[in-house]
Coordinates of N, CA and C in Angstrom, one line a residue:
L20 N 12.6 -66.1 29.9 CA 12.6 -65.6 28.5 C 13.1 -64.1 28.5
G21 N 13.0 -63.4 29.6 CA 13.3 -62.0 29.6 C 12.3 -61.2 28.7
L22 N 11.3 -61.9 28.2 CA 10.3 -61.2 27.4 C 9.0 -61.4 28.0
R23 N 8.7 -62.6 28.5 CA 7.5 -63.0 29.1 C 7.8 -64.2 29.9
E24 N 7.2 -64.4 31.1 CA 7.4 -65.6 31.9 C 7.0 -66.8 31.1
L25 N 7.8 -67.9 31.3 CA 7.4 -69.1 30.7 C 6.5 -69.8 31.7
T26 N 5.2 -69.4 31.7 CA 4.2 -70.0 32.5 C 3.6 -71.2 31.9
G27 N 2.8 -71.9 32.6 CA 2.1 -73.1 32.0 C 1.3 -72.8 30.8
P28 N 0.5 -71.7 30.8 CA -0.3 -71.4 29.6 C 0.6 -71.1 28.4
V29 N 1.7 -70.3 28.6 CA 2.6 -70.0 27.5 C 3.3 -71.2 27.0
A30 N 3.8 -72.1 27.9 CA 4.4 -73.4 27.5 C 3.4 -74.2 26.7
A31 N 2.1 -74.3 27.1 CA 1.1 -75.0 26.4 C 0.9 -74.4 25.0
R32 N 0.9 -73.1 24.9 CA 0.7 -72.5 23.5 C 1.9 -72.8 22.7
V33 N 3.1 -72.7 23.2 CA 4.3 -73.0 22.4 C 4.3 -74.5 22.0
G34 N 3.8 -75.3 22.9 CA 3.8 -76.7 22.4 C 2.7 -77.0 21.4
A35 N 1.6 -76.4 21.5 CA 0.5 -76.4 20.5 C 1.0 -75.9 19.1
V36 N 1.6 -74.7 19.2 CA 2.1 -74.1 18.0 C 3.2 -75.0 17.4
G37 N 4.0 -75.6 18.2 CA 5.1 -76.5 17.7 C 4.5 -77.7 17.0
A38 N 3.5 -78.2 17.6 CA 2.8 -79.4 17.0 C 2.2 -79.0 15.6
V39 N 1.5 -77.9 15.5 CA 0.9 -77.5 14.2 C 2.0 -77.2 13.2
T40 N 3.1 -76.5 13.7 CA 4.2 -76.3 12.7 C 4.9 -77.5 12.3
G41 N 5.1 -78.5 13.2 CA 5.7 -79.8 12.8 C 4.8 -80.5 11.8
C42 N 3.5 -80.5 12.1 CA 2.6 -81.2 11.2 C 2.6 -80.5 9.8
A43 N 2.6 -79.2 9.7 CA 2.6 -78.5 8.4 C 3.9 -78.7 7.7
A44 N 5.0 -78.7 8.5 CA 6.3 -78.9 7.9 C 6.4 -80.3 7.3
G45 N 5.9 -81.3 8.0 CA 6.0 -82.7 7.6 C 5.0 -82.8 6.3
F46 N 3.9 -82.3 6.4 CA 2.9 -82.4 5.3 C 3.4 -81.8 4.0
F47 N 4.0 -80.6 4.1 CA 4.4 -79.8 2.9 C 5.9 -80.1 2.6
G48 N 6.6 -80.8 3.4 CA 7.9 -81.1 3.1 C 8.9 -79.9 3.2
I49 N 8.6 -79.0 4.1 CA 9.4 -77.8 4.3 C 10.2 -77.9 5.6
G50 N 11.1 -77.0 5.7 CA 11.9 -77.0 6.9 C 11.2 -76.5 8.1
G51 N 10.2 -75.6 7.9 CA 9.4 -75.1 9.0 C 9.9 -73.8 9.6
G52 N 11.0 -73.3 9.2 CA 11.5 -72.0 9.7 C 10.6 -70.8 9.5
F53 N 9.9 -70.8 8.3 CA 9.0 -69.8 8.0 C 7.7 -69.9 8.8
L54 N 7.5 -71.1 9.4 CA 6.3 -71.2 10.2 C 6.7 -71.0 11.7
I55 N 7.9 -71.4 12.1 CA 8.3 -71.3 13.5 C 8.4 -69.8 14.0
V56 N 8.9 -69.0 13.2 CA 9.1 -67.6 13.6 C 7.7 -66.9 14.0
P57 N 6.8 -66.9 13.1 CA 5.5 -66.4 13.4 C 4.8 -67.1 14.5
G58 N 5.0 -68.5 14.6 CA 4.4 -69.2 15.6 C 5.0 -68.8 17.0
L59 N 6.3 -68.6 17.1 CA 6.9 -68.3 18.4 C 6.4 -66.8 18.8
I60 N 6.3 -65.9 17.8 CA 5.8 -64.6 18.1 C 4.4 -64.7 18.6
F61 N 3.6 -65.4 18.0 CA 2.2 -65.6 18.4 C 2.1 -66.2 19.8
A62 N 2.9 -67.3 20.0 CA 2.7 -68.1 21.3 C 3.3 -67.3 22.5
T63 N 4.4 -66.6 22.3 CA 5.1 -65.9 23.4 C 5.1 -64.5 23.5
G64 N 4.8 -63.8 22.3 CA 4.9 -62.4 22.3 C 6.3 -61.9 22.2
M65 N 7.3 -62.7 21.9 CA 8.7 -62.3 21.9 C 9.0 -61.5 20.6
P66 N 10.0 -60.6 20.6 CA 10.4 -59.8 19.4 C 10.8 -60.7 18.4
T67 N 10.8 -60.3 17.1 CA 11.2 -61.0 15.9 C 12.6 -61.5 16.1
I68 N 13.5 -60.7 16.5 CA 14.9 -61.1 16.5 C 15.1 -62.3 17.5
N69 N 14.4 -62.4 18.6 CA 14.5 -63.5 19.5 C 13.8 -64.7 18.9
A70 N 12.7 -64.5 18.2 CA 12.0 -65.6 17.6 C 12.9 -66.2 16.5
V71 N 13.6 -65.4 15.7 CA 14.5 -65.9 14.7 C 15.6 -66.7 15.3
G72 N 16.2 -66.3 16.4 CA 17.2 -67.0 17.1 C 16.7 -68.3 17.6
S73 N 15.5 -68.3 18.2 CA 15.0 -69.5 18.8 C 14.6 -70.5 17.7
S74 N 14.1 -70.0 16.6 CA 13.8 -70.8 15.5 C 15.0 -71.5 14.9
L75 N 16.1 -70.8 14.8 CA 17.3 -71.3 14.2 C 17.8 -72.5 15.1
V76 N 17.8 -72.4 16.4 CA 18.2 -73.5 17.3 C 17.3 -74.7 17.0
S77 N 16.0 -74.5 17.0 CA 15.0 -75.6 16.7 C 15.3 -76.2 15.4
V78 N 15.4 -75.4 14.3 CA 15.6 -75.9 13.0 C 17.0 -76.7 12.9
T79 N 18.0 -76.2 13.6 CA 19.3 -76.9 13.6 C 19.1 -78.3 14.2
A80 N 18.4 -78.4 15.3 CA 18.2 -79.7 15.9 C 17.4 -80.6 15.0
F81 N 16.3 -80.2 14.5 CA 15.5 -81.0 13.6 C 16.3 -81.3 12.3
G82 N 17.0 -80.4 11.8 CA 17.7 -80.6 10.6 C 18.8 -81.6 10.7
L83 N 19.5 -81.6 11.8 CA 20.6 -82.7 12.1 C 20.0 -84.1 12.2
V84 N 18.8 -84.3 12.8 CA 18.3 -85.6 12.8 C 17.8 -86.0 11.4
T85 N 17.1 -85.1 10.7 CA 16.6 -85.4 9.4 C 17.8 -85.6 8.4
A86 N 18.8 -84.7 8.5 CA 19.9 -84.9 7.6 C 20.6 -86.3 7.8
A87 N 20.8 -86.7 9.1 CA 21.4 -88.0 9.4 C 20.5 -89.1 8.7
N88 N 19.2 -89.1 8.8 CA 18.4 -90.0 8.2 C 18.5 -90.1 6.7
Y89 N 18.6 -88.9 6.1 CA 18.8 -88.9 4.6 C 20.2 -89.4 4.2
A90 N 21.2 -89.0 5.0 CA 22.6 -89.5 4.7 C 22.7 -90.9 4.8
V91 N 22.1 -91.6 5.9 CA 22.2 -93.0 6.0 C 21.4 -93.7 4.9
S92 N 20.4 -93.1 4.4 CA 19.6 -93.7 3.4 C 20.2 -93.4 2.0
D93 N 21.4 -92.7 2.0 CA 22.1 -92.4 0.7 C 21.3 -91.5 -0.2
Y94 N 20.6 -90.5 0.3 CA 19.7 -89.6 -0.4 C 20.4 -88.2 -0.5
V95 N 21.7 -88.1 -0.2 CA 22.4 -86.8 -0.2 C 23.4 -86.8 -1.4
D96 N 23.3 -85.7 -2.2 CA 24.3 -85.4 -3.2 C 25.5 -84.6 -2.5
W97 N 26.5 -85.2 -2.1 CA 27.4 -84.6 -1.2 C 28.1 -83.4 -1.9
P98 N 28.5 -83.5 -3.1 CA 29.2 -82.3 -3.6 C 28.3 -81.1 -3.7
V99 N 27.0 -81.3 -4.1 CA 26.1 -80.2 -4.1 C 25.8 -79.7 -2.7
A100 N 25.6 -80.6 -1.8 CA 25.4 -80.2 -0.4 C 26.5 -79.4 0.1
A101 N 27.8 -79.7 -0.1 CA 28.9 -79.1 0.4 C 29.0 -77.6 -0.2
I102 N 28.8 -77.5 -1.5 CA 28.8 -76.2 -2.1 C 27.7 -75.3 -1.5
F103 N 26.5 -75.9 -1.4 CA 25.4 -75.2 -0.8 C 25.7 -74.7 0.7
L104 N 26.3 -75.6 1.4 CA 26.7 -75.3 2.8 C 27.7 -74.2 2.9
V105 N 28.7 -74.1 2.0 CA 29.6 -73.0 2.0 C 28.9 -71.7 1.8
G106 N 28.0 -71.7 0.7 CA 27.2 -70.5 0.4 C 26.4 -70.1 1.5
G107 N 25.7 -71.1 2.2 CA 24.9 -70.9 3.3 C 25.6 -70.3 4.5
L108 N 26.9 -70.7 4.7 CA 27.7 -70.1 5.9 C 27.9 -68.6 5.6
F109 N 28.3 -68.3 4.4 CA 28.5 -66.9 4.1 C 27.2 -66.1 4.1
G110 N 26.2 -66.6 3.5 CA 24.9 -65.9 3.5 C 24.3 -65.8 5.0
G111 N 24.5 -66.9 5.7 CA 24.0 -66.8 7.2 C 24.7 -65.7 8.0
S112 N 26.0 -65.6 7.8 CA 26.8 -64.5 8.4 C 26.3 -63.1 8.0
A113 N 26.1 -63.0 6.7 CA 25.5 -61.7 6.2 C 24.1 -61.4 6.8
G114 N 23.3 -62.4 6.8 CA 21.9 -62.3 7.3 C 21.9 -62.0 8.8
R115 N 22.8 -62.6 9.6 CA 22.9 -62.3 11.0 C 23.2 -60.9 11.2
Y116 N 24.2 -60.4 10.4 CA 24.6 -59.0 10.6 C 23.4 -58.0 10.2
A117 N 22.8 -58.3 9.1 CA 21.7 -57.4 8.7 C 20.5 -57.5 9.7
A118 N 20.2 -58.7 10.2 CA 19.1 -58.8 11.2 C 19.5 -58.0 12.4
G119 N 20.7 -58.1 12.9 CA 21.1 -57.3 14.1 C 21.0 -55.8 13.9
R120 N 21.3 -55.4 12.6 CA 21.1 -53.9 12.3 C 19.6 -53.5 12.2
L121 N 18.8 -54.4 11.7 CA 17.4 -54.1 11.5 C 16.6 -54.2 12.9
A122 N 17.1 -55.0 13.8 CA 16.4 -55.3 15.0 C 16.3 -54.0 15.8
G123 N 17.1 -53.1 15.7 CA 17.0 -51.8 16.4 C 15.9 -50.9 15.8
A124 N 15.6 -51.0 14.5 CA 14.6 -50.2 13.9 C 13.2 -50.8 14.2
K125 N 12.3 -50.0 14.6 CA 11.0 -50.5 15.0 C 10.3 -51.3 13.9
D126 N 10.0 -52.5 14.1 CA 9.3 -53.4 13.2 C 9.9 -53.6 11.9
A127 N 11.2 -53.1 11.6 CA 11.8 -53.3 10.3 C 12.1 -54.8 10.0
L128 N 12.6 -55.5 11.0 CA 12.9 -56.9 10.8 C 11.6 -57.7 10.5
T129 N 10.5 -57.4 11.2 CA 9.2 -58.0 11.0 C 8.7 -57.7 9.6
K130 N 8.8 -56.6 9.1 CA 8.4 -56.2 7.8 C 9.2 -56.9 6.7
V131 N 10.5 -57.0 6.9 CA 11.3 -57.6 5.9 C 11.0 -59.2 5.9
F132 N 10.8 -59.7 7.1 CA 10.4 -61.2 7.2 C 9.1 -61.4 6.5
A133 N 8.2 -60.5 6.7 CA 6.8 -60.7 6.1 C 7.0 -60.6 4.6
G134 N 7.8 -59.6 4.1 CA 8.0 -59.5 2.7 C 8.6 -60.7 2.0
V135 N 9.5 -61.3 2.7 CA 10.1 -62.6 2.2 C 9.1 -63.7 2.2
V136 N 8.3 -63.8 3.2 CA 7.2 -64.8 3.2 C 6.3 -64.6 2.1
F137 N 5.8 -63.4 1.8 CA 5.0 -63.1 0.7 C 5.6 -63.4 -0.6
A138 N 6.8 -63.1 -0.8 CA 7.6 -63.3 -2.0 C 7.7 -64.9 -2.3
V139 N 8.0 -65.6 -1.2 CA 8.1 -67.0 -1.4 C 6.7 -67.6 -1.7
A140 N 5.6 -67.1 -1.1 CA 4.3 -67.6 -1.4 C 4.0 -67.3 -2.9
A141 N 4.3 -66.1 -3.3 CA 4.0 -65.7 -4.7 C 4.8 -66.6 -5.7
F142 N 6.0 -66.9 -5.4 CA 6.8 -67.8 -6.2 C 6.2 -69.2 -6.3
I143 N 5.8 -69.7 -5.1 CA 5.2 -71.0 -5.1 C 3.9 -71.1 -5.9
L144 N 3.1 -70.0 -5.8 CA 1.8 -70.0 -6.6 C 2.1 -69.9 -8.0
W145 N 3.1 -69.1 -8.4 CA 3.5 -68.9 -9.8 C 4.0 -70.3 -10.4
Q146 N 4.8 -71.0 -9.6 CA 5.4 -72.3 -10.0 C 4.2 -73.3 -10.2
S147 N 3.1 -73.2 -9.4 CA 2.1 -74.2 -9.5 C 1.1 -74.0 -10.6
M148 N 1.2 -72.8 -11.3 CA 0.3 -72.5 -12.4 C 0.6 -73.4 -13.6
P149 N -0.4 -74.0 -14.3 CA -0.1 -74.8 -15.4 C 0.3 -73.9 -16.6
R150 N 1.2 -74.3 -17.5 CA 1.7 -73.5 -18.6 C 1.4 -74.3 -19.9
G151 N 1.4 -73.5 -21.0 CA 1.3 -74.1 -22.3 C 0.1 -74.9 -22.5
A152 N 0.2 -76.1 -23.2 CA -0.9 -77.0 -23.4 C -1.6 -77.4 -22.2
A153 N -0.8 -77.6 -21.1 CA -1.4 -78.1 -19.9 C -2.4 -77.0 -19.3
A154 N -2.0 -75.8 -19.5 CA -2.9 -74.7 -19.0 C -4.1 -74.6 -19.8
R155 N -4.0 -74.7 -21.2 CA -5.1 -74.7 -22.1 C -6.1 -75.8 -21.7
D156 N -5.5 -77.0 -21.6 CA -6.4 -78.2 -21.4 C -7.1 -78.1 -20.0
S157 N -6.3 -77.5 -19.0 CA -6.8 -77.4 -17.7 C -8.0 -76.4 -17.7
M158 N -7.8 -75.3 -18.4 CA -8.9 -74.3 -18.5 C -10.1 -74.9 -19.2
R159 N -9.9 -75.7 -20.3 CA -11.1 -76.2 -21.0 C -11.8 -77.2 -20.1
A160 N -11.1 -77.9 -19.3 CA -11.7 -78.9 -18.4 C -12.5 -78.3 -17.3
S161 N -11.9 -77.1 -16.8 CA -12.6 -76.5 -15.7 C -13.6 -75.5 -16.1
C162 N -13.5 -75.0 -17.3 CA -14.4 -73.9 -17.7 C -15.0 -74.3 -19.1
P163 N -16.1 -75.0 -19.0 CA -16.8 -75.4 -20.3 C -17.3 -74.2 -21.1
P164 N -17.5 -74.3 -22.3 CA -18.0 -73.1 -23.1 C -19.2 -72.6 -22.6
P165 N -19.4 -71.3 -22.5 CA -20.7 -70.8 -22.0 C -21.8 -71.0 -23.0
R166 N -23.0 -71.2 -22.5 CA -24.1 -71.5 -23.4 C -24.9 -70.2 -23.4
M167 N -25.3 -69.7 -24.6 CA -26.0 -68.5 -24.8 C -27.1 -68.7 -25.9
P168 N -28.1 -67.8 -25.8 CA -29.1 -67.8 -26.9 C -28.5 -67.5 -28.3
M169 N -28.9 -68.3 -29.2 CA -28.4 -68.0 -30.6 C -29.5 -68.1 -31.5
V170 N -29.4 -67.4 -32.7 CA -30.4 -67.4 -33.7 C -29.9 -68.0 -35.0
E171 N -30.6 -69.0 -35.5 CA -30.2 -69.7 -36.7 C -30.6 -68.7 -37.9
P172 N -30.0 -69.0 -39.1 CA -30.3 -68.1 -40.2 C -31.8 -68.1 -40.5
G173 N -32.6 -69.1 -40.2 CA -34.0 -69.1 -40.5 C -34.8 -68.3 -39.4
G174 N -34.1 -67.7 -38.4 CA -34.7 -67.0 -37.4 C -35.2 -67.8 -36.1
R175 N -34.9 -69.1 -36.2 CA -35.2 -69.9 -35.0 C -34.2 -69.8 -33.9
A176 N -34.6 -69.5 -32.7 CA -33.6 -69.3 -31.6 C -33.4 -70.7 -30.9
F177 N -32.2 -70.8 -30.4 CA -31.9 -72.0 -29.6 C -30.8 -71.7 -28.6
I178 N -30.6 -72.5 -27.6 CA -29.5 -72.3 -26.7 C -28.5 -73.3 -27.0
G179 N -27.2 -72.8 -27.2 CA -26.2 -73.7 -27.6 C -24.9 -73.1 -27.1
P180 N -23.8 -73.8 -27.5 CA -22.4 -73.3 -27.1 C -22.1 -72.0 -27.8
R181 N -21.2 -71.3 -27.3 CA -20.8 -70.0 -27.8 C -20.1 -70.1 -29.2
W182 N -19.3 -71.2 -29.3 CA -18.7 -71.5 -30.6 C -19.0 -72.9 -30.9
S183 N -18.9 -73.2 -32.2 CA -19.2 -74.5 -32.7 C -18.2 -75.1 -33.7
A184 N -18.3 -76.3 -34.0 CA -17.3 -77.0 -34.8 C -17.7 -77.0 -36.3
G185 N -18.7 -76.4 -36.6 CA -19.3 -76.4 -38.0 C -20.7 -76.3 -38.1
P186 N -21.3 -76.6 -39.3 CA -22.7 -76.3 -39.5 C -23.6 -77.1 -38.6
D187 N -23.2 -78.2 -38.1 CA -24.1 -78.9 -37.2 C -24.0 -78.4 -35.7
R188 N -23.2 -77.4 -35.5 CA -23.1 -76.7 -34.2 C -22.8 -77.6 -33.0
K189 N -21.9 -78.6 -33.2 CA -21.5 -79.4 -32.0 C -20.4 -78.6 -31.3
S190 N -20.4 -78.7 -30.1 CA -19.4 -77.9 -29.3 C -18.0 -78.6 -29.4
T191 N -17.0 -77.8 -29.2 CA -15.6 -78.3 -29.3 C -15.1 -78.6 -27.9

């Protein structure tokens, strides 16, 4: 590795992290790249730039097998995939250049990577939030109206819903 000897315990840790990463990637339907980089850093202690490079080799191998399966099953929109691939080639070249520049600055690449992970997590959380009528119905189902002491006009106290549907005080 040039970073740490690939001893039995390190190889076992890499294998275990690989298994957990593969399981999570399969469960969530993600490529796994966001999981592989921190997993490699944890398992081997390698610098971020080396973990990114190693991750890309792994993701390429996994991706080729998966892409072939999807292509054979006719699940590929070839025009969209081709345009995305061209954009990815240009973006990948720019990203490699930026990563090489940041690798020299202490922990800069790690901080940028962590920022991207948090941004993606925030986006996924935001996307999972119910909106409009679905949000209102979801809130009503999970948060029933609070019950609080109330006093009727005659002075008689009772425990009931905070709001009511009319004079009979049935909850909404």
